[in-house]
Coordinates of C-alpha atoms in Angstrom, one line a residue:
Chain A
M1 CA 0.0 0.0 0.0
I2 CA 1.3 3.4 -1.1
T3 CA 0.4 6.5 0.9
I4 CA 0.1 9.6 -1.3
V5 CA 0.4 12.9 0.6
D6 CA -2.0 15.5 -0.6
Y7 CA -1.0 19.0 0.5
G8 CA -2.8 20.9 -2.1
A9 CA 0.1 20.8 -4.6
G10 CA -1.4 19.3 -7.6
N11 CA -0.9 16.1 -9.4
I12 CA -2.4 13.6 -6.8
G13 CA -4.7 12.1 -9.4
S14 CA -1.9 11.3 -11.9
V15 CA 0.1 9.5 -9.2
Q16 CA -3.0 7.6 -8.1
R17 CA -3.8 6.5 -11.6
A18 CA -0.1 5.5 -12.2
C19 CA -0.3 3.3 -9.1
M20 CA -3.5 1.8 -10.4
E21 CA -1.8 1.1 -13.7
I22 CA 1.0 -0.8 -12.0
G23 CA -1.4 -2.7 -9.9
V24 CA -0.6 -1.3 -6.5
K25 CA -3.1 0.0 -3.9
S26 CA -2.8 3.6 -2.9
V27 CA -4.5 5.9 -0.4
V28 CA -4.5 9.7 -0.4
V29 CA -4.0 11.4 3.0
N30 CA -3.9 15.0 4.0
T31 CA -3.4 14.7 7.8
P32 CA -0.5 13.8 10.0
A33 CA -2.5 10.8 11.4
G34 CA -2.8 9.5 7.8
I35 CA 0.9 9.3 7.4
Q36 CA 1.6 7.7 10.8
N37 CA 1.0 4.1 9.7
A38 CA 2.2 4.5 6.1
E39 CA 4.4 1.7 4.7
K40 CA 5.6 3.8 1.8
I41 CA 5.1 7.4 1.1
I42 CA 4.9 9.3 -2.2
F43 CA 5.2 13.0 -1.8
P44 CA 4.2 14.5 -5.1
G45 CA 3.7 18.1 -6.2
I46 CA 3.6 20.6 -8.9
G47 CA 3.4 24.4 -8.6
A48 CA 5.3 26.6 -6.2
A49 CA 7.3 26.0 -3.1
P50 CA 6.0 28.8 -0.8
P51 CA 2.3 27.6 -0.7
A52 CA 3.4 24.0 -0.6
M53 CA 5.6 24.7 2.6
D54 CA 2.8 26.8 4.1
T55 CA 0.4 23.9 3.8
L56 CA 2.9 21.3 5.1
K57 CA 3.6 23.4 8.2
R58 CA 0.1 24.5 8.9
T59 CA -1.4 21.0 8.7
G60 CA 1.4 19.3 10.7
L61 CA 2.3 17.2 7.7
A62 CA 5.9 18.6 7.8
A63 CA 6.5 17.2 11.3
A64 CA 4.8 13.9 10.4
L65 CA 6.9 13.5 7.3
K66 CA 10.0 14.2 9.4
Q67 CA 9.0 11.4 11.7
S68 CA 8.5 9.0 8.8
F69 CA 11.8 9.9 7.3
E70 CA 13.6 9.4 10.6
S71 CA 11.9 6.0 11.2
G72 CA 13.1 4.6 7.9
I73 CA 9.9 4.6 5.9
P74 CA 10.7 4.6 2.1
I75 CA 9.7 8.1 0.7
L76 CA 9.6 9.2 -2.9
G77 CA 9.5 12.9 -3.5
I78 CA 8.4 14.2 -6.9
C79 CA 9.0 17.7 -8.4
I80 CA 8.0 20.3 -5.7
G81 CA 8.0 17.2 -3.3
A82 CA 11.7 16.9 -4.1
Q83 CA 12.5 20.6 -3.9
V84 CA 11.1 21.0 -0.4
V85 CA 13.2 18.2 1.1
L86 CA 16.2 20.5 0.9
D87 CA 17.0 23.3 3.4
S88 CA 15.4 26.1 1.4
S89 CA 14.0 27.3 -1.9
E90 CA 15.0 30.5 -3.7
E91 CA 11.4 30.7 -4.8
G92 CA 9.9 33.2 -2.3
K93 CA 13.0 32.6 -0.1
T94 CA 11.2 29.7 1.6
P95 CA 12.6 27.7 4.4
C96 CA 12.0 24.0 3.7
L97 CA 12.1 20.6 5.4
S98 CA 15.9 20.1 5.6
F99 CA 15.9 16.3 5.1
I100 CA 18.9 16.7 2.7
P101 CA 21.3 19.7 2.9
G102 CA 21.1 22.1 0.0
T103 CA 18.9 24.6 -1.7
T104 CA 16.5 24.9 -4.7
V105 CA 17.5 27.6 -7.1
R106 CA 16.1 29.2 -10.3
F107 CA 17.6 28.4 -13.7
K108 CA 19.9 31.2 -14.9
L109 CA 20.7 30.2 -18.4
R110 CA 23.3 32.0 -20.5
D111 CA 21.9 30.5 -23.7
K112 CA 18.8 32.7 -24.3
S113 CA 17.4 30.2 -26.8
L114 CA 16.7 27.9 -23.9
K115 CA 13.3 28.5 -22.5
I116 CA 12.2 28.6 -18.9
P117 CA 10.3 26.6 -17.6
H118 CA 12.2 23.6 -18.7
I119 CA 9.3 21.7 -20.1
G120 CA 9.6 18.3 -21.9
W121 CA 11.5 15.1 -22.1
N122 CA 15.1 15.0 -21.2
V123 CA 17.8 12.4 -20.4
V124 CA 18.3 11.4 -16.8
K125 CA 22.0 10.4 -16.5
V126 CA 22.7 8.2 -13.5
V127 CA 25.8 9.3 -11.7
Q128 CA 25.5 7.0 -8.6
S129 CA 23.7 3.7 -8.6
H130 CA 20.5 3.5 -6.6
P131 CA 17.8 0.7 -6.4
L132 CA 15.2 3.1 -8.0
L133 CA 17.4 4.0 -10.9
E134 CA 18.2 0.4 -11.9
G135 CA 17.8 -0.4 -15.5
I136 CA 17.8 3.2 -16.8
G137 CA 19.8 3.4 -20.0
K138 CA 22.1 6.1 -21.2
E139 CA 19.5 7.7 -23.4
D140 CA 16.4 7.2 -21.4
E141 CA 14.2 10.3 -21.0
F142 CA 11.8 11.5 -18.4
Y143 CA 9.2 14.3 -18.3
F144 CA 10.2 17.6 -16.7
V145 CA 8.2 20.7 -15.9
H146 CA 10.0 23.2 -13.7
S147 CA 11.8 26.6 -13.4
Y148 CA 13.8 25.8 -10.2
Y149 CA 16.2 22.9 -9.7
L150 CA 17.8 20.9 -6.9
K151 CA 21.2 22.0 -5.6
P152 CA 22.2 19.6 -2.9
A153 CA 25.2 20.8 -0.8
D154 CA 26.9 17.4 -0.8
S155 CA 27.6 15.5 -4.1
E156 CA 27.0 12.3 -2.2
N157 CA 23.3 13.0 -2.3
I158 CA 23.3 13.4 -6.1
Y159 CA 22.1 10.3 -8.0
A160 CA 21.3 11.7 -11.4
V161 CA 21.9 14.8 -13.5
T162 CA 20.3 16.3 -16.6
D163 CA 21.6 18.7 -19.2
Y164 CA 19.8 22.0 -19.8
G165 CA 22.3 24.7 -20.6
G166 CA 24.7 22.8 -18.3
E167 CA 24.1 19.9 -15.9
F168 CA 21.7 20.2 -13.1
C169 CA 20.8 17.6 -10.4
S170 CA 17.6 15.7 -11.3
A171 CA 17.6 13.0 -8.6
I172 CA 18.7 13.1 -4.9
G173 CA 18.7 10.6 -2.2
Q174 CA 19.5 10.2 1.5
K175 CA 18.9 6.9 3.2
N176 CA 15.2 5.9 2.8
L177 CA 14.4 9.1 1.0
F178 CA 14.7 9.4 -2.8
A179 CA 13.5 12.4 -4.7
V180 CA 13.3 13.3 -8.4
Q181 CA 12.7 16.6 -10.2
F182 CA 11.0 14.8 -13.1
H183 CA 7.5 13.3 -13.1
P184 CA 7.7 9.4 -13.2
E185 CA 3.9 9.4 -13.2
K186 CA 4.0 11.2 -16.6
S187 CA 7.1 9.6 -18.0
G188 CA 5.5 6.6 -19.8
R189 CA 6.7 3.1 -19.4
L190 CA 10.1 4.1 -17.8
G191 CA 8.4 6.3 -15.2
L192 CA 5.9 3.5 -14.3
Q193 CA 8.9 1.2 -14.0
M194 CA 10.5 3.5 -11.5
L195 CA 7.3 3.7 -9.5
N196 CA 7.2 -0.1 -9.6
R197 CA 10.7 -0.2 -8.2
F198 CA 9.7 2.1 -5.4
V199 CA 6.9 -0.3 -4.5
G200 CA 9.5 -3.0 -4.1
W201 CA 12.1 -0.9 -2.3
D202 CA 12.8 -1.5 1.4
G203 CA 14.4 1.9 1.8
R204 CA 17.9 0.7 2.0
V205 CA 20.7 1.8 -0.4
P206 CA 23.5 -0.7 -0.9
S207 CA 26.8 0.6 0.3
K208 CA 28.6 2.8 -2.2
S209 CA 30.2 1.1 -5.1
T210 CA 33.6 2.1 -6.2
E211 CA 32.5 2.9 -9.7
S212 CA 33.7 6.3 -10.9
R213 CA 31.3 9.2 -10.7
S214 CA 31.2 12.2 -13.0
R215 CA 31.4 14.7 -10.2
Chain B
M1 CA 19.3 18.9 -24.0
L2 CA 15.5 18.8 -24.3
S3 CA 14.0 16.5 -26.9
K4 CA 11.7 17.9 -29.5
R5 CA 8.2 16.8 -28.8
L6 CA 5.9 14.9 -31.1
I7 CA 2.3 15.7 -30.0
V8 CA -0.8 14.1 -31.4
C9 CA -4.0 16.1 -31.4
L10 CA -7.3 14.3 -31.0
D11 CA -10.1 16.5 -32.3
V12 CA -13.2 15.3 -30.6
R13 CA -16.7 16.1 -31.8
D14 CA -19.7 14.7 -29.8
G15 CA -17.4 12.2 -28.0
K16 CA -15.9 10.8 -31.2
L17 CA -12.5 11.3 -32.8
A18 CA -12.7 13.7 -35.8
K19 CA -10.2 15.3 -38.0
S20 CA -11.1 18.6 -39.6
I21 CA -10.1 19.8 -43.0
K22 CA -9.8 23.6 -42.9
F23 CA -12.1 23.3 -39.9
V24 CA -15.1 22.1 -41.9
N25 CA -16.3 18.7 -43.0
T26 CA -15.2 16.8 -39.9
K27 CA -14.9 13.1 -40.4
D28 CA -15.5 10.5 -37.6
I29 CA -12.5 8.2 -37.3
G30 CA -12.9 6.2 -34.1
D31 CA -12.9 5.9 -30.3
P32 CA -10.6 8.6 -28.9
V33 CA -9.8 6.8 -25.6
Q34 CA -8.6 3.7 -27.5
K35 CA -6.7 5.9 -29.9
A36 CA -5.1 7.8 -27.0
R37 CA -3.8 4.5 -25.5
Q38 CA -2.6 3.4 -28.9
Y39 CA -0.5 6.6 -29.4
Y40 CA 0.8 6.4 -25.9
E41 CA 2.1 2.9 -26.4
D42 CA 3.5 4.0 -29.8
G43 CA 5.7 6.6 -28.2
V44 CA 3.9 9.9 -28.6
D45 CA 5.3 12.5 -26.2
E46 CA 2.1 14.3 -25.4
L47 CA -1.6 14.3 -26.4
V48 CA -4.0 17.1 -26.9
F49 CA -7.7 16.5 -26.7
Y50 CA -9.6 19.3 -28.4
D51 CA -13.3 19.6 -28.2
I52 CA -14.0 21.2 -31.6
T53 CA -17.7 21.8 -31.0
A54 CA -17.6 23.3 -27.5
S55 CA -16.9 27.0 -28.3
Q56 CA -19.7 27.3 -30.8
N57 CA -22.3 25.3 -29.0
N58 CA -21.5 26.7 -25.5
R59 CA -21.5 23.2 -24.0
D60 CA -19.3 21.9 -21.2
I61 CA -16.6 19.4 -22.1
M62 CA -17.4 16.0 -20.9
L63 CA -15.3 15.6 -17.8
G64 CA -15.9 11.9 -17.6
F65 CA -14.4 11.5 -21.0
V66 CA -11.2 13.3 -19.9
K67 CA -11.0 11.1 -16.9
A68 CA -11.3 8.0 -19.1
V69 CA -8.4 9.2 -21.3
A70 CA -6.3 10.2 -18.3
S71 CA -6.5 6.8 -16.8
Q72 CA -5.1 5.2 -20.0
I73 CA -2.1 7.3 -20.6
F74 CA 0.9 8.2 -18.5
I75 CA 2.4 11.1 -20.4
P76 CA 1.3 14.8 -20.4
F77 CA -2.1 15.4 -21.7
S78 CA -3.8 18.7 -22.5
V79 CA -7.4 19.6 -23.1
G80 CA -9.0 22.5 -25.0
G81 CA -12.2 23.7 -26.5
G82 CA -14.7 26.0 -25.0
I83 CA -12.8 26.8 -21.8
R84 CA -14.1 30.1 -20.5
S85 CA -13.3 30.4 -16.9
V86 CA -11.0 29.5 -14.1
E87 CA -13.7 27.1 -12.9
D88 CA -13.7 25.2 -16.3
A89 CA -9.9 25.0 -16.2
T90 CA -9.8 23.7 -12.6
K91 CA -12.4 21.1 -13.2
L92 CA -10.5 19.8 -16.2
R93 CA -7.2 19.7 -14.2
L94 CA -9.0 17.7 -11.5
A95 CA -10.3 15.3 -14.1
G96 CA -6.8 14.6 -15.1
A97 CA -5.7 17.1 -17.7
D98 CA -2.1 18.3 -17.1
K99 CA -2.5 21.4 -19.2
I100 CA -5.4 23.6 -20.3
N101 CA -5.6 25.1 -23.8
I102 CA -7.4 28.4 -24.1
N103 CA -8.2 30.1 -27.3
T104 CA -11.4 32.0 -28.3
A105 CA -12.3 33.0 -24.7
A106 CA -8.8 34.5 -24.2
V107 CA -9.2 36.6 -27.3
K108 CA -12.5 37.9 -26.1
R109 CA -11.2 38.6 -22.6
K110 CA -7.4 38.5 -22.3
E111 CA -7.4 38.6 -18.5
L112 CA -8.5 35.0 -18.6
I113 CA -4.9 34.0 -19.4
S114 CA -3.6 35.5 -16.2
E115 CA -6.5 34.2 -14.2
I116 CA -6.0 30.6 -15.3
A117 CA -2.2 30.8 -15.0
G118 CA -2.7 32.2 -11.5
A119 CA -5.0 29.3 -10.5
I120 CA -3.2 26.3 -12.1
G121 CA 0.2 27.7 -12.9
S122 CA 1.8 28.9 -16.1
Q123 CA 3.2 25.5 -16.8
S124 CA -0.3 24.2 -17.2
T125 CA -1.7 27.1 -19.2
I126 CA -1.4 26.9 -22.9
L127 CA -2.5 29.7 -25.2
S128 CA -3.7 28.2 -28.4
M129 CA -4.1 30.6 -31.3
D130 CA -5.8 30.1 -34.7
V131 CA -4.0 32.2 -37.3
R132 CA -4.7 33.2 -40.9
R133 CA -2.5 34.8 -43.4
T134 CA -3.7 38.3 -44.4
Q135 CA -2.7 41.6 -45.9
K136 CA -0.2 43.6 -43.8
T137 CA -2.0 46.6 -42.3
A138 CA -1.2 49.2 -39.7
E139 CA -2.7 46.9 -37.1
I140 CA -1.6 43.6 -38.5
T141 CA 2.0 44.3 -39.1
S142 CA 3.1 40.7 -39.2
G143 CA 0.6 39.8 -42.0
Y144 CA -0.9 37.1 -39.7
E145 CA -4.2 37.6 -38.0
I146 CA -5.9 35.8 -35.1
V147 CA -9.2 34.2 -36.0
I148 CA -11.7 32.8 -33.5
N149 CA -14.7 30.5 -33.2
D150 CA -12.9 27.6 -34.9
G151 CA -11.5 29.8 -37.7
T152 CA -14.8 31.4 -38.7
A153 CA -14.3 34.9 -37.3
P154 CA -11.4 37.4 -37.9
T155 CA -10.4 39.6 -35.0
G156 CA -8.1 42.3 -36.3
I157 CA -5.5 41.2 -33.8
D158 CA -1.9 40.7 -35.0
A159 CA -0.7 37.1 -34.3
L160 CA 2.8 38.1 -33.2
K161 CA 1.6 40.8 -30.9
W162 CA -0.9 38.4 -29.4
A163 CA 1.7 35.7 -28.8
K164 CA 3.9 38.2 -26.9
L165 CA 1.0 39.4 -24.9
G166 CA 0.0 35.8 -24.1
E167 CA 3.5 35.2 -22.7
E168 CA 3.3 38.4 -20.7
L169 CA 0.0 37.4 -19.2
G170 CA 1.3 34.1 -18.0
A171 CA 0.8 31.5 -20.7
G172 CA 3.4 28.7 -20.3
E173 CA 3.3 27.5 -23.9
L174 CA 1.9 28.6 -27.3
V175 CA 0.2 26.5 -29.9
I176 CA 0.3 28.2 -33.3
N177 CA -2.3 26.7 -35.5
S178 CA -2.4 27.8 -39.1
I179 CA -5.9 27.8 -40.5
D180 CA -4.4 28.0 -44.0
A181 CA -2.3 24.9 -43.5
D182 CA -4.7 22.9 -41.3
G183 CA -5.7 19.6 -42.9
T184 CA -3.9 20.3 -46.2
K185 CA -1.0 17.9 -45.5
E186 CA 1.2 20.3 -47.3
G187 CA 3.4 21.3 -44.4
Y188 CA 3.3 23.7 -41.4
E189 CA 3.2 27.4 -41.8
L190 CA 7.0 27.7 -41.2
I191 CA 7.4 31.5 -41.5
L192 CA 4.7 32.1 -38.9
T193 CA 6.0 29.4 -36.6
R194 CA 9.5 30.7 -36.7
M195 CA 8.5 34.4 -36.3
I196 CA 6.7 33.6 -33.1
A197 CA 9.3 31.0 -31.8
D198 CA 12.1 33.5 -32.2
N199 CA 10.2 36.3 -30.4
V200 CA 8.9 34.6 -27.2
G201 CA 10.7 33.0 -24.3
I202 CA 8.2 30.1 -23.9
P203 CA 7.9 26.9 -25.8
V204 CA 6.1 27.0 -29.2
I205 CA 4.2 24.2 -30.7
A206 CA 3.6 24.1 -34.5
S207 CA 0.2 23.0 -35.6
G208 CA -1.7 22.4 -38.8
G209 CA -0.5 20.9 -42.1
A210 CA 1.7 17.9 -41.3
G211 CA 1.4 15.4 -44.1
K212 CA 4.9 13.9 -44.3
P213 CA 7.7 13.1 -41.8
E214 CA 9.7 15.8 -43.5
H215 CA 7.2 18.4 -42.5
V216 CA 7.7 17.6 -38.9
Y217 CA 11.4 17.8 -39.4
E218 CA 11.0 21.3 -40.9
A219 CA 8.9 22.5 -38.0
F220 CA 11.9 22.0 -35.8
T221 CA 14.7 23.0 -38.1
V222 CA 13.1 25.8 -40.1
G223 CA 10.2 26.7 -37.9
H224 CA 12.2 26.6 -34.6
A225 CA 9.3 24.9 -32.9
D226 CA 9.8 23.1 -29.6
G227 CA 7.0 20.7 -30.4
A228 CA 5.1 19.6 -33.5
L229 CA 1.4 18.7 -33.4
V230 CA 0.2 16.1 -35.8
A231 CA -3.2 14.6 -36.6
S232 CA -4.2 13.3 -40.0
I233 CA -0.7 11.9 -40.7
V234 CA -1.2 9.4 -37.8
H235 CA -5.0 9.1 -37.5
Y236 CA -5.4 7.7 -41.0
G237 CA -2.5 5.2 -40.5
D238 CA -0.1 6.9 -43.0
F239 CA 2.7 6.8 -40.4
T240 CA 3.0 5.7 -36.8
C241 CA 4.5 7.9 -34.1
R242 CA 7.3 5.4 -33.9
Q243 CA 8.1 5.8 -37.6
L244 CA 8.0 9.6 -37.3
K245 CA 10.4 9.5 -34.4
E246 CA 12.7 7.1 -36.2
Y247 CA 12.8 9.4 -39.2
L248 CA 13.5 12.5 -37.0
H249 CA 16.2 10.6 -35.0
N250 CA 17.9 9.5 -38.2
R251 CA 18.0 13.1 -39.4
G252 CA 19.7 14.2 -36.2
I253 CA 16.8 15.6 -34.3
K254 CA 16.8 14.8 -30.6
V255 CA 13.6 12.9 -29.8
R256 CA 12.6 10.5 -27.1
T257 CA 13.2 7.0 -28.5
G258 CA 13.4 4.8 -25.4
F259 CA 9.7 4.3 -24.8

């Protein structure tokens, strides 16, 4: 059973339908009590960081999520749900959840032919192996819609990067928390495959391999 | 680098898939939900479901139908046709549409663009514009005019100025639909597409006229579009999405191939 956190930030329905498609039961919750007994949590979102954080704090969901994170429950953050796990967001100078050190910053692109938001399909390049990224090929693409991107303080938390006028971090992880800037629920077969892997994930990340990393 | 997007448009009339030829003589060509799933599996990057009767007949789009389509495809999906208010847009978002296309109602009351963008975000707000070639005048300096009500009514609004205003008001993407090219299978209106793509900072989708894979290629290379919308070329089985993508890939266009 997947618990989907609804904090008024959008694409709950798409995540629910994606769960249905891969044959896993899901429940949507919007209270701290609803999260307490969760086995696995998907923390989605689309929109803006300031209202998202407002709701999370006001409803007590922020504290409940922290408890789940600390108790080892597998959590998958998506888009805004990934951005707010860092310390803060440049968007409205918003203090965030601080599950992973770092900030969310706005694209500043030198190449003016590149448009913001970054909307569309782009390659997710795995730079550190992770159970949720298994099987992703060199040219595999996922769907992005965002104007701000993840900038973790420690490269150890970076699992994938994507190129848009330079590389930016598109997937971060820390213990039982994994979070992606793209939308697996909107990324076709490959996205559903990733959600399926999350369903089977016990929240553990095998100890670091010695393979070379690009950063 | 972002891939160029191949987008299939499903024109829907009375719940059935239709393809217009210069916006008249619509022809029924099958069940849109089933078609949507077929295109999804065949590697289309995005779908547009356009209710071509809504703006004239003042009727609501069938939300149940949108829900049915949304439960079958796991790629972005937009809906347009007859959207006149924030309430319409929000209902469609909740039914499963990722993006909302507005057209005629925005021309009649431009504030609608910022209202909808404010409610559901710019990334979900698409300004779709129907454009017809015309004489250059003092008002229509680009030689392209916005037309409304499914192409039946000229407005006196310059297409390029309207595109820029749309961006300013919060549209996150623009669909440039050439009435002259629509349904002809003779290629996109490349001059128009390029003129707008080069003058706005948001993604531009070329629409109307694709009949050959080469046309789609030109929309990207000559038209500078970020996405190309196709209909007849795939609806009648001339080409599959997979074939179009293979063609584009082989000619050096970056497209999503691992689906």
